[in-house]
PDB file of C-alpha atoms in Angstrom:
ATOM      1  CA  MET Z 277       0.538 -16.570  24.146  1.00 41.00           C
ATOM      2  CA  SER Z 278       2.880 -19.361  25.827  1.00 50.00           C
ATOM      3  CA  GLY Z 279       6.106 -18.568  24.177  1.00 63.00           C
ATOM      4  CA  TRP Z 280       5.495 -15.876  22.218  1.00 81.00           C
ATOM      5  CA  ALA Z 281       5.524 -11.788  23.444  1.00 85.00           C
ATOM      6  CA  SER Z 282       6.619 -10.315  20.270  1.00 89.00           C
ATOM      7  CA  ALA Z 283       7.036 -10.666  16.066  1.00 92.00           C
ATOM      8  CA  ARG Z 284       7.583  -8.379  13.364  1.00 96.00           C
ATOM      9  CA  ILE Z 285       6.491  -9.831   9.532  1.00 97.00           C
ATOM     10  CA  GLN Z 286       7.806  -7.834   7.101  1.00 98.00           C
ATOM     11  CA  LEU Z 287       5.793  -9.750   3.533  1.00 98.00           C
ATOM     12  CA  CYS Z 288       6.833  -6.429   1.922  1.00 98.00           C
ATOM     13  CA  GLY Z 289      10.155  -6.507  -0.058  1.00 97.00           C
ATOM     14  CA  ARG Z 290      12.244  -9.340   1.855  1.00 96.00           C
ATOM     15  CA  PHE Z 291      10.331 -12.170   3.217  1.00 96.00           C
ATOM     16  CA  VAL Z 292      10.900 -11.763   7.183  1.00 96.00           C
ATOM     17  CA  VAL Z 293       9.479 -13.582  10.172  1.00 95.00           C
ATOM     18  CA  VAL Z 294      10.815 -12.831  13.280  1.00 93.00           C
ATOM     19  CA  ILE Z 295       9.447 -14.284  17.066  1.00 89.00           C
ATOM     20  CA  ASP Z 296      10.867 -12.724  20.259  1.00 88.00           C
ATOM     21  CA  GLY Z 297      13.936 -11.713  18.274  1.00 88.00           C
ATOM     22  CA  VAL Z 298      14.754 -14.811  16.368  1.00 88.00           C
ATOM     23  CA  ARG Z 299      14.258 -15.137  12.931  1.00 91.00           C
ATOM     24  CA  MET Z 300      11.674 -18.193  11.786  1.00 90.00           C
ATOM     25  CA  GLU Z 301      11.357 -17.715   7.918  1.00 92.00           C
ATOM     26  CA  GLU Z 302      13.412 -20.484   7.220  1.00 90.00           C
ATOM     27  CA  ALA Z 303      11.682 -23.101   9.310  1.00 88.00           C
ATOM     28  CA  LEU Z 304       8.066 -22.528   6.831  1.00 90.00           C
ATOM     29  CA  PRO Z 305       7.795 -25.125   3.991  1.00 89.00           C
ATOM     30  CA  GLY Z 306       8.860 -23.659   1.476  1.00 90.00           C
ATOM     31  CA  ARG Z 307       6.966 -21.596  -1.057  1.00 91.00           C
ATOM     32  CA  ARG Z 308       3.868 -22.920  -0.409  1.00 91.00           C
ATOM     33  CA  GLY Z 309       3.742 -22.698   2.836  1.00 92.00           C
ATOM     34  CA  ARG Z 310       5.387 -19.175   2.983  1.00 94.00           C
ATOM     35  CA  ALA Z 311       2.099 -18.024   1.026  1.00 94.00           C
ATOM     36  CA  LEU Z 312       0.033 -20.184   3.204  1.00 94.00           C
ATOM     37  CA  PHE Z 313       1.944 -18.295   6.163  1.00 95.00           C
ATOM     38  CA  ALA Z 314       1.041 -14.518   5.239  1.00 96.00           C
ATOM     39  CA  TYR Z 315      -2.762 -15.840   4.311  1.00 97.00           C
ATOM     40  CA  LEU Z 316      -3.212 -16.700   7.696  1.00 95.00           C
ATOM     41  CA  VAL Z 317      -1.283 -14.029   8.977  1.00 96.00           C
ATOM     42  CA  LEU Z 318      -3.435 -10.963   7.406  1.00 96.00           C
ATOM     43  CA  ASN Z 319      -6.786 -13.248   8.164  1.00 94.00           C
ATOM     44  CA  ARG Z 320      -5.324 -13.799  12.098  1.00 88.00           C
ATOM     45  CA  GLY Z 321      -8.229 -12.710  14.285  1.00 84.00           C
ATOM     46  CA  ARG Z 322     -10.913 -15.525  12.896  1.00 89.00           C
ATOM     47  CA  ALA Z 323     -10.718 -18.694  11.898  1.00 93.00           C
ATOM     48  CA  LEU Z 324     -10.591 -19.930   8.191  1.00 94.00           C
ATOM     49  CA  LEU Z 325     -11.821 -23.185   6.927  1.00 93.00           C
ATOM     50  CA  ARG Z 326     -10.164 -25.505   5.115  1.00 91.00           C
ATOM     51  CA  ASP Z 327     -11.618 -24.784   2.179  1.00 91.00           C
ATOM     52  CA  GLU Z 328     -10.404 -21.056   2.070  1.00 93.00           C
ATOM     53  CA  LEU Z 329      -6.767 -22.408   2.537  1.00 93.00           C
ATOM     54  CA  LEU Z 330      -7.034 -24.329   0.539  1.00 92.00           C
ATOM     55  CA  MET Z 331      -8.789 -22.017  -2.297  1.00 91.00           C
ATOM     56  CA  ALA Z 332      -5.828 -19.477  -1.223  1.00 92.00           C
ATOM     57  CA  GLY Z 333      -3.051 -22.310  -1.856  1.00 90.00           C
ATOM     58  CA  TRP Z 334      -4.099 -24.344  -4.153  1.00 90.00           C
ATOM     59  CA  GLY Z 335      -6.857 -21.797  -6.521  1.00 85.00           C
ATOM     60  CA  GLU Z 336      -9.467 -23.098  -8.029  1.00 80.00           C
ATOM     61  CA  ASP Z 337      -8.393 -25.778 -10.143  1.00 76.00           C
ATOM     62  CA  ALA Z 338      -6.947 -27.322  -7.128  1.00 76.00           C
ATOM     63  CA  SER Z 339      -6.464 -30.594  -8.257  1.00 82.00           C
ATOM     64  CA  ALA Z 340      -7.852 -33.927  -5.793  1.00 78.00           C
ATOM     65  CA  ASP Z 341      -4.773 -34.418  -4.289  1.00 88.00           C
ATOM     66  CA  ALA Z 342      -4.516 -30.762  -2.678  1.00 89.00           C
ATOM     67  CA  ARG Z 343      -7.049 -31.882   0.568  1.00 88.00           C
ATOM     68  CA  ASN Z 344      -3.877 -33.907   1.481  1.00 90.00           C
ATOM     69  CA  ALA Z 345      -1.182 -32.071   0.363  1.00 92.00           C
ATOM     70  CA  LEU Z 346      -3.394 -28.892   2.855  1.00 93.00           C
ATOM     71  CA  SER Z 347      -2.540 -31.495   5.657  1.00 92.00           C
ATOM     72  CA  VAL Z 348       1.151 -32.309   4.899  1.00 93.00           C
ATOM     73  CA  LEU Z 349       1.369 -28.257   4.934  1.00 92.00           C
ATOM     74  CA  LEU Z 350      -0.810 -27.396   7.641  1.00 92.00           C
ATOM     75  CA  SER Z 351       1.566 -30.243   9.807  1.00 92.00           C
ATOM     76  CA  LYS Z 352       4.660 -29.061   8.081  1.00 91.00           C
ATOM     77  CA  LEU Z 353       3.687 -25.400   9.595  1.00 91.00           C
ATOM     78  CA  ARG Z 354       2.289 -26.349  12.999  1.00 89.00           C
ATOM     79  CA  HIS Z 355       5.827 -27.702  13.616  1.00 87.00           C
ATOM     80  CA  GLY Z 356       8.119 -24.369  12.308  1.00 86.00           C
ATOM     81  CA  VAL Z 357       5.485 -22.483  14.509  1.00 84.00           C
ATOM     82  CA  GLY Z 358       4.683 -24.524  17.030  1.00 79.00           C
ATOM     83  CA  GLY Z 359       1.384 -26.499  17.586  1.00 75.00           C
ATOM     84  CA  ASN Z 360       0.018 -23.205  20.030  1.00 80.00           C
ATOM     85  CA  HIS Z 361       0.166 -21.291  17.429  1.00 86.00           C
ATOM     86  CA  LEU Z 362      -1.830 -22.634  15.188  1.00 89.00           C
ATOM     87  CA  ARG Z 363      -4.588 -23.990  16.011  1.00 87.00           C
ATOM     88  CA  GLY Z 364      -7.782 -25.802  14.684  1.00 86.00           C
ATOM     89  CA  ARG Z 365      -8.002 -29.068  11.962  1.00 84.00           C
ATOM     90  CA  THR Z 366     -11.249 -27.733  10.347  1.00 88.00           C
ATOM     91  CA  GLU Z 367     -10.922 -24.356  11.353  1.00 92.00           C
ATOM     92  CA  VAL Z 368      -7.890 -23.167  11.260  1.00 93.00           C
ATOM     93  CA  GLU Z 369      -6.723 -19.721  13.020  1.00 92.00           C
ATOM     94  CA  LEU Z 370      -3.195 -18.086  13.532  1.00 91.00           C
ATOM     95  CA  LEU Z 371      -2.157 -17.178  16.847  1.00 90.00           C
ATOM     96  CA  LEU Z 372       0.214 -13.926  17.195  1.00 89.00           C
ATOM     97  CA  PRO Z 373       0.901 -12.292  20.180  1.00 88.00           C
ATOM     98  CA  PRO Z 374      -0.526  -8.256  21.193  1.00 85.00           C
ATOM     99  CA  GLU Z 375       2.658  -6.964  19.937  1.00 83.00           C
ATOM    100  CA  THR Z 376       2.573  -8.136  16.467  1.00 92.00           C
ATOM    101  CA  PHE Z 377       3.950  -5.760  13.585  1.00 96.00           C
ATOM    102  CA  VAL Z 378       2.886  -6.270  10.154  1.00 97.00           C
ATOM    103  CA  ASP Z 379       4.056  -4.430   7.351  1.00 98.00           C
ATOM    104  CA  VAL Z 380       1.383  -4.534   5.176  1.00 98.00           C
ATOM    105  CA  GLU Z 381      -1.330  -3.974   8.124  1.00 97.00           C
ATOM    106  CA  ALA Z 382       1.326  -0.550   9.027  1.00 98.00           C
ATOM    107  CA  ALA Z 383       1.146   0.727   5.301  1.00 98.00           C
ATOM    108  CA  LEU Z 384      -2.681   0.287   5.407  1.00 98.00           C
ATOM    109  CA  GLU Z 385      -2.416   2.385   9.238  1.00 98.00           C
ATOM    110  CA  GLY Z 386       0.357   5.173   7.829  1.00 98.00           C
ATOM    111  CA  ALA Z 387      -2.280   5.825   4.714  1.00 98.00           C
ATOM    112  CA  HIS Z 388      -5.336   6.615   6.600  1.00 98.00           C
ATOM    113  CA  ARG Z 389      -4.033   8.307   8.837  1.00 98.00           C
ATOM    114  CA  ALA Z 390      -1.511  10.408   6.959  1.00 98.00           C
ATOM    115  CA  GLU Z 391      -5.379  11.416   5.238  1.00 98.00           C
ATOM    116  CA  SER Z 392      -6.651  11.999   8.368  1.00 98.00           C
ATOM    117  CA  CYS Z 393      -3.889  14.590   9.292  1.00 98.00           C
ATOM    118  CA  ILE Z 394      -3.750  16.108   5.409  1.00 98.00           C
ATOM    119  CA  ALA Z 395      -7.941  16.673   5.887  1.00 97.00           C
ATOM    120  CA  GLU Z 396      -8.174  18.126   9.095  1.00 98.00           C
ATOM    121  CA  GLY Z 397      -4.667  20.611   8.146  1.00 97.00           C
ATOM    122  CA  ARG Z 398      -2.067  19.032  10.428  1.00 97.00           C
ATOM    123  CA  TRP Z 399       0.521  18.204   7.830  1.00 97.00           C
ATOM    124  CA  ALA Z 400       4.149  18.407  10.563  1.00 97.00           C
ATOM    125  CA  GLN Z 401       1.986  14.779  11.683  1.00 98.00           C
ATOM    126  CA  ALA Z 402       1.190  13.416   8.360  1.00 97.00           C
ATOM    127  CA  TRP Z 403       4.998  13.112   6.852  1.00 94.00           C
ATOM    128  CA  GLY Z 404       6.046  10.148   9.474  1.00 95.00           C
ATOM    129  CA  PRO Z 405       2.799   8.059   8.410  1.00 97.00           C
ATOM    130  CA  ALA Z 406       2.973   9.083   4.710  1.00 97.00           C
ATOM    131  CA  GLY Z 407       6.133   7.905   4.579  1.00 95.00           C
ATOM    132  CA  ILE Z 408       5.552   4.405   5.853  1.00 97.00           C
ATOM    133  CA  ALA Z 409       2.755   4.025   3.415  1.00 98.00           C
ATOM    134  CA  TYR Z 410       3.994   5.607   0.800  1.00 97.00           C
ATOM    135  CA  HIS Z 411       8.189   3.842   1.556  1.00 97.00           C
ATOM    136  CA  VAL Z 412       6.183   0.006   2.614  1.00 98.00           C
ATOM    137  CA  ALA Z 413       3.862  -0.456  -0.366  1.00 98.00           C
ATOM    138  CA  SER Z 414       6.561   0.430  -2.489  1.00 97.00           C
ATOM    139  CA  ARG Z 415       8.329  -2.920  -1.928  1.00 98.00           C
ATOM    140  CA  PRO Z 416       6.347  -5.857  -3.910  1.00 98.00           C
ATOM    141  CA  PHE Z 417       3.979  -7.367  -2.196  1.00 98.00           C
ATOM    142  CA  LEU Z 418       5.394 -11.604  -1.710  1.00 97.00           C
ATOM    143  CA  PRO Z 419       7.511 -11.699  -4.648  1.00 96.00           C
ATOM    144  CA  GLY Z 420       8.324 -14.629  -6.590  1.00 93.00           C
ATOM    145  CA  LEU Z 421       4.811 -15.987  -5.065  1.00 94.00           C
ATOM    146  CA  GLU Z 422       1.480 -15.686  -7.583  1.00 92.00           C
ATOM    147  CA  ALA Z 423      -2.390 -16.600  -6.328  1.00 93.00           C
ATOM    148  CA  PRO Z 424      -5.206 -14.467  -7.350  1.00 93.00           C
ATOM    149  CA  TRP Z 425      -5.519 -13.036  -3.824  1.00 96.00           C
ATOM    150  CA  ILE Z 426      -1.765 -12.231  -3.476  1.00 97.00           C
ATOM    151  CA  ASP Z 427      -2.930 -10.015  -7.259  1.00 97.00           C
ATOM    152  CA  GLY Z 428      -5.408  -8.659  -5.276  1.00 97.00           C
ATOM    153  CA  TRP Z 429      -3.371  -7.473  -2.631  1.00 98.00           C
ATOM    154  CA  ARG Z 430      -0.598  -5.913  -4.688  1.00 98.00           C
ATOM    155  CA  ARG Z 431      -3.642  -3.597  -6.460  1.00 98.00           C
ATOM    156  CA  ARG Z 432      -4.403  -2.347  -2.778  1.00 98.00           C
ATOM    157  CA  LEU Z 433      -0.799  -1.702  -2.210  1.00 98.00           C
ATOM    158  CA  ASP Z 434      -0.388   0.134  -5.498  1.00 98.00           C
ATOM    159  CA  ASP Z 435      -3.067   2.442  -4.306  1.00 98.00           C
ATOM    160  CA  VAL Z 436      -1.814   2.693  -0.726  1.00 98.00           C
ATOM    161  CA  ARG Z 437       1.639   3.618  -2.678  1.00 98.00           C
ATOM    162  CA  LEU Z 438      -0.498   6.292  -4.403  1.00 98.00           C
ATOM    163  CA  ARG Z 439      -1.870   7.441  -1.343  1.00 98.00           C
ATOM    164  CA  GLY Z 440       1.048   7.280   0.556  1.00 98.00           C
ATOM    165  CA  LEU Z 441       2.797   9.688  -2.111  1.00 97.00           C
ATOM    166  CA  GLU Z 442       0.302  11.904  -2.376  1.00 98.00           C
ATOM    167  CA  SER Z 443      -0.083  12.743   1.298  1.00 97.00           C
ATOM    168  CA  PHE Z 444       3.788  13.363   0.987  1.00 95.00           C
ATOM    169  CA  ALA Z 445       2.840  16.015  -2.034  1.00 97.00           C
ATOM    170  CA  ALA Z 446       0.133  17.577   0.265  1.00 98.00           C
ATOM    171  CA  ALA Z 447       1.988  17.755   3.648  1.00 97.00           C
ATOM    172  CA  GLY Z 448       5.179  19.475   1.578  1.00 97.00           C
ATOM    173  CA  LEU Z 449       1.928  22.050   0.307  1.00 97.00           C
ATOM    174  CA  GLY Z 450       0.408  22.846   3.219  1.00 97.00           C
ATOM    175  CA  LEU Z 451       3.752  23.811   4.919  1.00 96.00           C
ATOM    176  CA  GLY Z 452       5.533  25.190   2.448  1.00 96.00           C
ATOM    177  CA  GLY Z 453       8.378  27.132   2.313  1.00 95.00           C
ATOM    178  CA  PRO Z 454      11.110  24.819   1.835  1.00 94.00           C
ATOM    179  CA  ALA Z 455       9.088  21.808   1.256  1.00 96.00           C
ATOM    180  CA  LEU Z 456       7.756  23.560  -1.309  1.00 97.00           C
ATOM    181  CA  SER Z 457      10.263  21.382  -3.543  1.00 96.00           C
ATOM    182  CA  GLN Z 458       9.480  18.095  -2.002  1.00 95.00           C
ATOM    183  CA  ALA Z 459       6.198  18.516  -2.519  1.00 97.00           C
ATOM    184  CA  GLU Z 460       6.862  19.211  -6.566  1.00 97.00           C
ATOM    185  CA  GLU Z 461       9.026  16.591  -6.707  1.00 97.00           C
ATOM    186  CA  ARG Z 462       6.152  13.943  -5.493  1.00 97.00           C
ATOM    187  CA  ALA Z 463       3.499  15.355  -6.997  1.00 98.00           C
ATOM    188  CA  ARG Z 464       5.577  15.463 -10.529  1.00 98.00           C
ATOM    189  CA  MET Z 465       6.003  11.395  -9.213  1.00 97.00           C
ATOM    190  CA  LEU Z 466       2.541  10.879  -8.961  1.00 97.00           C
ATOM    191  CA  THR Z 467       1.996  12.246 -11.987  1.00 97.00           C
ATOM    192  CA  GLU Z 468       4.201   9.998 -13.930  1.00 97.00           C
ATOM    193  CA  LEU Z 469       2.863   6.717 -11.577  1.00 96.00           C
ATOM    194  CA  ALA Z 470      -1.310   8.435 -12.087  1.00 97.00           C
ATOM    195  CA  PRO Z 471      -1.146  10.438 -14.844  1.00 97.00           C
ATOM    196  CA  TYR Z 472      -5.677  10.741 -14.478  1.00 97.00           C
ATOM    197  CA  ARG Z 473      -5.070  11.388 -10.188  1.00 96.00           C
ATOM    198  CA  GLU Z 474      -5.600  14.847 -10.975  1.00 97.00           C
ATOM    199  CA  THR Z 475      -5.181  15.893  -7.028  1.00 96.00           C
ATOM    200  CA  GLY Z 476      -0.875  14.917  -8.288  1.00 97.00           C
ATOM    201  CA  HIS Z 477      -1.264  17.573 -10.673  1.00 98.00           C
ATOM    202  CA  ARG Z 478      -3.062  20.039  -8.918  1.00 98.00           C
ATOM    203  CA  ILE Z 479      -0.719  19.394  -6.230  1.00 98.00           C
ATOM    204  CA  LEU Z 480       2.110  20.174  -8.960  1.00 98.00           C
ATOM    205  CA  ILE Z 481       0.230  23.716 -10.005  1.00 98.00           C
ATOM    206  CA  GLU Z 482       0.374  25.154  -6.648  1.00 97.00           C
ATOM    207  CA  SER Z 483       3.594  24.205  -6.077  1.00 97.00           C
ATOM    208  CA  LEU Z 484       4.903  26.045  -8.855  1.00 97.00           C
ATOM    209  CA  GLU Z 485       2.173  28.509  -8.169  1.00 96.00           C
ATOM    210  CA  ARG Z 486       4.017  29.206  -4.616  1.00 96.00           C
ATOM    211  CA  ARG Z 487       7.500  28.841  -5.809  1.00 95.00           C
ATOM    212  CA  GLY Z 488       6.990  31.892  -7.878  1.00 94.00           C
ATOM    213  CA  ASN Z 489       6.878  29.408 -11.116  1.00 95.00           C
ATOM    214  CA  VAL Z 490       3.771  30.432 -12.834  1.00 95.00           C
ATOM    215  CA  ALA Z 491       4.687  30.241 -16.408  1.00 95.00           C
ATOM    216  CA  GLU Z 492       5.235  26.730 -15.444  1.00 97.00           C
ATOM    217  CA  ALA Z 493       2.207  26.320 -13.540  1.00 97.00           C
ATOM    218  CA  LEU Z 494       0.394  27.101 -16.298  1.00 97.00           C
ATOM    219  CA  ARG Z 495       2.058  24.572 -19.297  1.00 97.00           C
ATOM    220  CA  ALA Z 496       1.016  22.324 -16.520  1.00 98.00           C
ATOM    221  CA  TYR Z 497      -2.586  22.827 -16.595  1.00 98.00           C
ATOM    222  CA  GLU Z 498      -2.264  22.691 -20.124  1.00 97.00           C
ATOM    223  CA  ARG Z 499      -0.467  19.725 -20.569  1.00 97.00           C
ATOM    224  CA  LEU Z 500      -3.391  17.753 -18.100  1.00 98.00           C
ATOM    225  CA  ARG Z 501      -5.625  19.775 -20.547  1.00 97.00           C
ATOM    226  CA  VAL Z 502      -4.780  18.309 -23.312  1.00 98.00           C
ATOM    227  CA  LEU Z 503      -4.307  14.657 -21.641  1.00 97.00           C
ATOM    228  CA  LEU Z 504      -7.571  14.606 -20.361  1.00 97.00           C
ATOM    229  CA  ARG Z 505      -9.737  15.728 -23.189  1.00 97.00           C
ATOM    230  CA  ASP Z 506      -7.840  13.142 -26.067  1.00 97.00           C
ATOM    231  CA  GLU Z 507      -7.417  10.733 -23.825  1.00 97.00           C
ATOM    232  CA  LEU Z 508     -11.178  10.658 -22.210  1.00 97.00           C
ATOM    233  CA  GLY Z 509     -12.822  13.745 -23.862  1.00 97.00           C
ATOM    234  CA  ILE Z 510     -13.766  15.312 -20.334  1.00 97.00           C
ATOM    235  CA  ALA Z 511     -12.384  18.512 -18.821  1.00 97.00           C
ATOM    236  CA  PRO Z 512     -10.401  18.718 -15.694  1.00 97.00           C
ATOM    237  CA  SER Z 513     -12.801  19.493 -12.283  1.00 96.00           C
ATOM    238  CA  PRO Z 514     -13.725  22.335 -11.139  1.00 97.00           C
ATOM    239  CA  THR Z 515     -11.100  22.712  -9.116  1.00 95.00           C
ATOM    240  CA  LEU Z 516      -8.290  22.372 -10.900  1.00 97.00           C
ATOM    241  CA  GLN Z 517     -10.285  25.152 -13.503  1.00 97.00           C
ATOM    242  CA  ALA Z 518     -10.468  27.350 -10.537  1.00 97.00           C
ATOM    243  CA  VAL Z 519      -6.624  27.282  -9.905  1.00 96.00           C
ATOM    244  CA  HIS Z 520      -6.998  27.740 -13.425  1.00 97.00           C
ATOM    245  CA  ARG Z 521      -8.028  30.819 -13.729  1.00 96.00           C
ATOM    246  CA  ARG Z 522      -6.005  32.202 -10.629  1.00 94.00           C
ATOM    247  CA  LEU Z 523      -3.059  31.506 -12.176  1.00 95.00           C
ATOM    248  CA  LEU Z 524      -4.637  33.755 -14.959  1.00 94.00           C
ATOM    249  CA  GLN Z 525      -5.583  36.439 -13.341  1.00 91.00           C
ATOM    250  CA  SER Z 526      -2.321  36.585 -11.292  1.00 86.00           C
ATOM    251  CA  THR Z 527      -0.377  36.728 -14.707  1.00 85.00           C
ATOM    252  CA  ALA Z 528      -3.044  39.548 -15.946  1.00 81.00           C
ATOM    253  CA  GLU Z 529      -2.784  41.652 -12.616  1.00 74.00           C
ATOM    254  CA  GLY Z 530       1.435  40.910 -13.057  1.00 60.00           C
TER     255      GLY Z 530
END
């Protein structure tokens, strides 16, 4: 692709567009232009009909003038990024180089890679991808911008954040030793962010158990049992009940 060898785009936290080492976000036309550019980035690899772009930029209640406004906005985007990188009129496609880094995509990939490592018992290899998923998704997605598709991505990234944190905690539990304190800390964070996500409670309980804090592990189980009973009218999962029985047996034998 003529002119561009690499791109780095940050959509979470501060909005940053770096093309071949040069910052370019200021060349994008205003807030709506940034939102439309982000939509094109996240949908690159396919041509987008103008109606889809209209919906992304103006929503279902777009006025009759919105189509003209879209044409003006696309013209400004072409001027900002270069006409050879924003292809098409009826169908529009943003052309980015193969060496493109998008933080949102890195977070999604990190969550998947971390979970794959956890499933295979490769605890140390899960650490880095889990960190990417958690830290990227912890930053706000396109702050200051609003649209239904943006809300959808925010919900998706909220889940990625929890998946990254869960993988962090699970990796610490799997590594054991000094990493158990980190597993406990991150499991506590997970239970606060997602109190009905039983995985966080299980990791917390097992971390406490392996650190020798069996009584505190029993208290953590009891807190979960009461929460599920009072709020949902259900009992903990069979997996957690099995952990609880093990804890009771260890105290009886002790």
